[in-house]
CSV table of C-alpha atoms in Angstrom, one decimal:
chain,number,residue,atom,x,y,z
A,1371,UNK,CA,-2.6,-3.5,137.2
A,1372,UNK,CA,-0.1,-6.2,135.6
A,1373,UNK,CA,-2.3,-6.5,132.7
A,1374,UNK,CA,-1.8,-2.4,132.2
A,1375,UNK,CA,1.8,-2.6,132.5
A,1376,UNK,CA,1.9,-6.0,129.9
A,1377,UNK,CA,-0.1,-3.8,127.7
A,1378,UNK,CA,2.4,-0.6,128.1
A,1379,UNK,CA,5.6,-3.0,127.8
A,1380,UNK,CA,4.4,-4.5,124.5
A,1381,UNK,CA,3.2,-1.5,123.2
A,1382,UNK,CA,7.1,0.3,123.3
A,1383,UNK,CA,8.7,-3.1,122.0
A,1384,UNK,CA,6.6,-3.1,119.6
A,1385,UNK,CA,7.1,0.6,118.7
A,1386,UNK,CA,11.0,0.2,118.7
A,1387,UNK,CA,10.4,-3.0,116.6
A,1388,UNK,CA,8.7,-0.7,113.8
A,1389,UNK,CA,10.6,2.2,114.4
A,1390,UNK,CA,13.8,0.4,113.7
A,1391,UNK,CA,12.9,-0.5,110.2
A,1392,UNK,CA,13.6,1.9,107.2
A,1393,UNK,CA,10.8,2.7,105.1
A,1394,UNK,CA,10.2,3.8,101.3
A,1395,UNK,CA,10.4,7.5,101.5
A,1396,UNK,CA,7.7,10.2,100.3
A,1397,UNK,CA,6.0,13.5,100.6
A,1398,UNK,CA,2.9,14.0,101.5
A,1399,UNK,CA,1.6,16.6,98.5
A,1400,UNK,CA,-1.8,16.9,100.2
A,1401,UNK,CA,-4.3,15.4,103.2
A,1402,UNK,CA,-7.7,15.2,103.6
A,1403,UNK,CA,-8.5,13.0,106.6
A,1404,UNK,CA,-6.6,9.3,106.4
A,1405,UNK,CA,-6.3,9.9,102.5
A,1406,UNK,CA,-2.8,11.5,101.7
A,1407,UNK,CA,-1.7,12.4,98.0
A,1408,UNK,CA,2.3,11.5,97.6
A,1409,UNK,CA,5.1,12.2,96.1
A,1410,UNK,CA,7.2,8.9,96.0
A,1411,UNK,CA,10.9,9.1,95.0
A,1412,UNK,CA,13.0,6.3,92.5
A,1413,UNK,CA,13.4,3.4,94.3
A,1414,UNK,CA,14.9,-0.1,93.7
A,1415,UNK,CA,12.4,-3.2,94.1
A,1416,UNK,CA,12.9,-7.0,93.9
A,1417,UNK,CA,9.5,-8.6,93.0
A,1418,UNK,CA,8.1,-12.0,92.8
A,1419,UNK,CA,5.1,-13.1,90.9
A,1420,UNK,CA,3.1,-16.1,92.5
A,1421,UNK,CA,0.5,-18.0,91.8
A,1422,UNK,CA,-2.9,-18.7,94.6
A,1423,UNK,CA,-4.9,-16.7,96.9
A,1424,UNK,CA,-4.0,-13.1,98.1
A,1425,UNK,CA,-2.2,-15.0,101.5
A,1426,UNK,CA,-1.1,-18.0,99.9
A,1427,UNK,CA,0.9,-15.9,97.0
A,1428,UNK,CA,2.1,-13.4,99.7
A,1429,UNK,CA,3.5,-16.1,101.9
A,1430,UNK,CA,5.2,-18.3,99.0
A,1431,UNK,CA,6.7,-14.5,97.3
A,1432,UNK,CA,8.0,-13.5,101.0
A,1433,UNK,CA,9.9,-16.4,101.6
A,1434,UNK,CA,11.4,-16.2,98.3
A,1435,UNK,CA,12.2,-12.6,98.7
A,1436,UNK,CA,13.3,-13.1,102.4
A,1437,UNK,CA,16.4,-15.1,100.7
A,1438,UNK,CA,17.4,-13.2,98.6
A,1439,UNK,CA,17.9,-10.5,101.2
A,1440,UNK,CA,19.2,-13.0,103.5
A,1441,UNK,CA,21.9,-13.8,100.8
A,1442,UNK,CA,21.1,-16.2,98.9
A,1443,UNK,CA,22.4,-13.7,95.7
A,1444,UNK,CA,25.7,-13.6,93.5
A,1445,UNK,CA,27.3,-11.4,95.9
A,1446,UNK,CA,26.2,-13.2,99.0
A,1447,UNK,CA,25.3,-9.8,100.8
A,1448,UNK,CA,22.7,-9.6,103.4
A,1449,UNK,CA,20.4,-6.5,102.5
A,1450,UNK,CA,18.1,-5.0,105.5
A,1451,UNK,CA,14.4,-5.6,105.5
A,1452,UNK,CA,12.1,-2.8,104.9
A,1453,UNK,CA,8.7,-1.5,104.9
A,1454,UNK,CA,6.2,-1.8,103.5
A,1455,UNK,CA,5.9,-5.3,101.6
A,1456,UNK,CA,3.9,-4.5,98.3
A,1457,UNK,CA,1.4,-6.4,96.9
A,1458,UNK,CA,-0.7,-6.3,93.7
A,1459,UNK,CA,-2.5,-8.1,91.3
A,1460,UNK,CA,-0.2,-9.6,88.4
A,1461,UNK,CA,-2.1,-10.2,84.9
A,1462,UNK,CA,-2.2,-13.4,85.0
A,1463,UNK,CA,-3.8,-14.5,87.9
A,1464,UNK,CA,-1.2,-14.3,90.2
A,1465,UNK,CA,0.3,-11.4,92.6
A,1466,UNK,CA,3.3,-9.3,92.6
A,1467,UNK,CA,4.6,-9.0,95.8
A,1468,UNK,CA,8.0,-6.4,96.2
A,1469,UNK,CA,10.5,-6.0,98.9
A,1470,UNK,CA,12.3,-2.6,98.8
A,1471,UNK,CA,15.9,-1.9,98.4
A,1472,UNK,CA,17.0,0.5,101.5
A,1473,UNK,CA,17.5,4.0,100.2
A,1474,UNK,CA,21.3,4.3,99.7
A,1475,UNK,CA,21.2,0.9,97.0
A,1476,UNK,CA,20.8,2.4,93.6
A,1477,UNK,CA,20.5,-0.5,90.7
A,1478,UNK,CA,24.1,-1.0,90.1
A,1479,UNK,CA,24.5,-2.5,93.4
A,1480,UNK,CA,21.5,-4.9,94.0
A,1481,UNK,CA,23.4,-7.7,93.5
A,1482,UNK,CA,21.8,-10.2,91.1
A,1483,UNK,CA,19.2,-13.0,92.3
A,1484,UNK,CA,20.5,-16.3,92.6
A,1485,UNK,CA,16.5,-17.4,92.3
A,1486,UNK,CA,15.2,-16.8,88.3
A,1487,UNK,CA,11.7,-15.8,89.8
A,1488,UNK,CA,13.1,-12.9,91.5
A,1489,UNK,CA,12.9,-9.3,89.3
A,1490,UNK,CA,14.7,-6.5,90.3
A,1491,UNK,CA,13.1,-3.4,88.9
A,1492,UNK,CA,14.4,0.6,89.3
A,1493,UNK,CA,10.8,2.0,89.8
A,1494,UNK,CA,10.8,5.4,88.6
A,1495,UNK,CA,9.4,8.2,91.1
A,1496,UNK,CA,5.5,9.0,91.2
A,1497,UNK,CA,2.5,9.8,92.9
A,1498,UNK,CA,0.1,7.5,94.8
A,1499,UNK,CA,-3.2,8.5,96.5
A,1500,UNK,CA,-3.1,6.4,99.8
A,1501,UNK,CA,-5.9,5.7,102.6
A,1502,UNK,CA,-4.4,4.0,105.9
A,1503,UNK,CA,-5.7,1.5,108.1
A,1504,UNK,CA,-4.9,-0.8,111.1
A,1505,UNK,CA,-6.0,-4.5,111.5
A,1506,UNK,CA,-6.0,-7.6,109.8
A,1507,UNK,CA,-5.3,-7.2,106.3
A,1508,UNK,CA,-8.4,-9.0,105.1
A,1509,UNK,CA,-10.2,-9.1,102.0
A,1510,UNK,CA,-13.1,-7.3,103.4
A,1511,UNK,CA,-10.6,-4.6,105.1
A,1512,UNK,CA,-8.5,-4.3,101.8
A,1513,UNK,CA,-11.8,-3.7,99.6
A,1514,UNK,CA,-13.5,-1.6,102.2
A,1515,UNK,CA,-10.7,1.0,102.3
A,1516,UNK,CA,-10.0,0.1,98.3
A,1517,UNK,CA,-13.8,1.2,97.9
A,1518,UNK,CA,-13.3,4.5,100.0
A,1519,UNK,CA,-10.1,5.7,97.9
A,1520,UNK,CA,-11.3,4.9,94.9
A,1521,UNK,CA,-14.6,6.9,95.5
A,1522,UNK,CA,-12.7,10.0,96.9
A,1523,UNK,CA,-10.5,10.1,93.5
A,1524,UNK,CA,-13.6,10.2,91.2
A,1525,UNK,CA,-15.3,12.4,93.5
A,1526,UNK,CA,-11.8,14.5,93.0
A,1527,UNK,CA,-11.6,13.9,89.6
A,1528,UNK,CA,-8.3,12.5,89.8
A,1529,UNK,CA,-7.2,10.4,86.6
A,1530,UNK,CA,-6.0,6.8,88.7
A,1531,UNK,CA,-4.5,3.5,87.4
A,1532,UNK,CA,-7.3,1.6,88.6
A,1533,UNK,CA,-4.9,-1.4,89.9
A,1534,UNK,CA,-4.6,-1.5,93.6
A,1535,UNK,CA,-1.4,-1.9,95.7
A,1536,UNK,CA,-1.4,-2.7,99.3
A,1537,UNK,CA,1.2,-1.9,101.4
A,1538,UNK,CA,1.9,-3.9,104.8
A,1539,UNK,CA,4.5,-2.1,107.5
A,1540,UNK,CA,4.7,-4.8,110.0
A,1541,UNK,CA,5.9,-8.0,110.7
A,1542,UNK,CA,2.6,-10.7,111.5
A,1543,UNK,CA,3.4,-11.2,115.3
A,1544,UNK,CA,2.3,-7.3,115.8
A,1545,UNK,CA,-1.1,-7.1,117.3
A,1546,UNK,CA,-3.7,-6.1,114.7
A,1547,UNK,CA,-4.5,-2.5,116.1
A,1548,UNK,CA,-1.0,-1.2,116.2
A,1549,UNK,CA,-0.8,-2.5,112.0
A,1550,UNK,CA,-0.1,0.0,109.5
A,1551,UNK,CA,-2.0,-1.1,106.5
A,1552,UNK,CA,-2.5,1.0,103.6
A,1553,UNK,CA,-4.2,0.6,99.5
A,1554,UNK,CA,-2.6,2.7,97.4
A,1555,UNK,CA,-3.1,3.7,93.7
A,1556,UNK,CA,-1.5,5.2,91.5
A,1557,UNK,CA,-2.1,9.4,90.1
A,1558,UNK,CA,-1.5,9.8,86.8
A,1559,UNK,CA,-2.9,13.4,86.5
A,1560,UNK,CA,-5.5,15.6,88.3
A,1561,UNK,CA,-8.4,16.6,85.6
């Protein structure tokens, strides 16, 4: 009987955790089972490009970015976290990993990086077929659900950027079944 009630207690912290944090807003243009077509609005991003693995660049990018939110920028202002962290694949080897502003900070009042390797981009709004999953955001999870999204927007004969992005919603200490993972990519037209 404790072990039901541990199981109940973490699961409501660890709902208000995740419900407490704001998140990149969209509309859902269309749903066929965990796949969702969205309508993403403009948003404001600060992005780091690293070097290494998938985890290796996403922990060395997050620590960057968790600075620059924490105030180490010109103006000194703490920004709130959000969700999701993005990642993708950068050109050159590396990844792009992207914190997002909260909502109500338009360009002209990101205050500037104090860090050179941090980007802050006005991302202009679009659509993004997504798939969701939960647990460990592993390469074979990531390709898995990467496959399964890609193969529905052929079989849809959507026209894609055929560039991934994953999105993470919570912070590593939540257990792997309450996640919220997802691989996105982006719609450039429906044929």
């Amino acid at each position: 009987m404790k072990q039901f009630w541990i199981v109940i207690v973490s699961m409501l912290w660890f709902s208000i955790v995740i419900m407490g944090v704001e998140e990149r807003p969209y509309t859902v243009i269309k749903q066929d089972g965990k796949i969702e077509i969205r309508d993403y609005q403009r948003v404001v991003s600060a992005e780091v490009t690293t070097m290494g693995d998938r985890g290796e660049a996403a922990s060395n990018a997050f620590r960057i970015l968790v600075r620059f939110i924490q105030g180490q920028n010109t103006t000194r202002t703490s920004i709130a976290m959000t969700a999701p962290v993005s990642q993708s694949r950068a050109d050159d080897q590396g990844w792009n990993v992207s914190f997002f502003m909260p909502n109500h900070m338009h360009l002209d009042k990101v205050p500037d990086p104090i860090d050179s390797r941090i980007r802050i981009k006005e991302l202009t709004g679009t659509h993004y077929a997504a798939i969701r999953f939960s647990g460990f955001s592993s390469r074979h999870n990531l390709a898995k659900h990467e496959g399964k999204l890609r193969d529905y927007l052929i079989k849809h004969k959507y026209d894609f950027v055929d560039k991934p992005t994953y999105a993470f919603y919570n912070p590593p200490y939540v257990p792997p079944f309450f996640r919220r993972n997802e691989v996105l990519f982006e719609i450039i037209k429906t044929l």
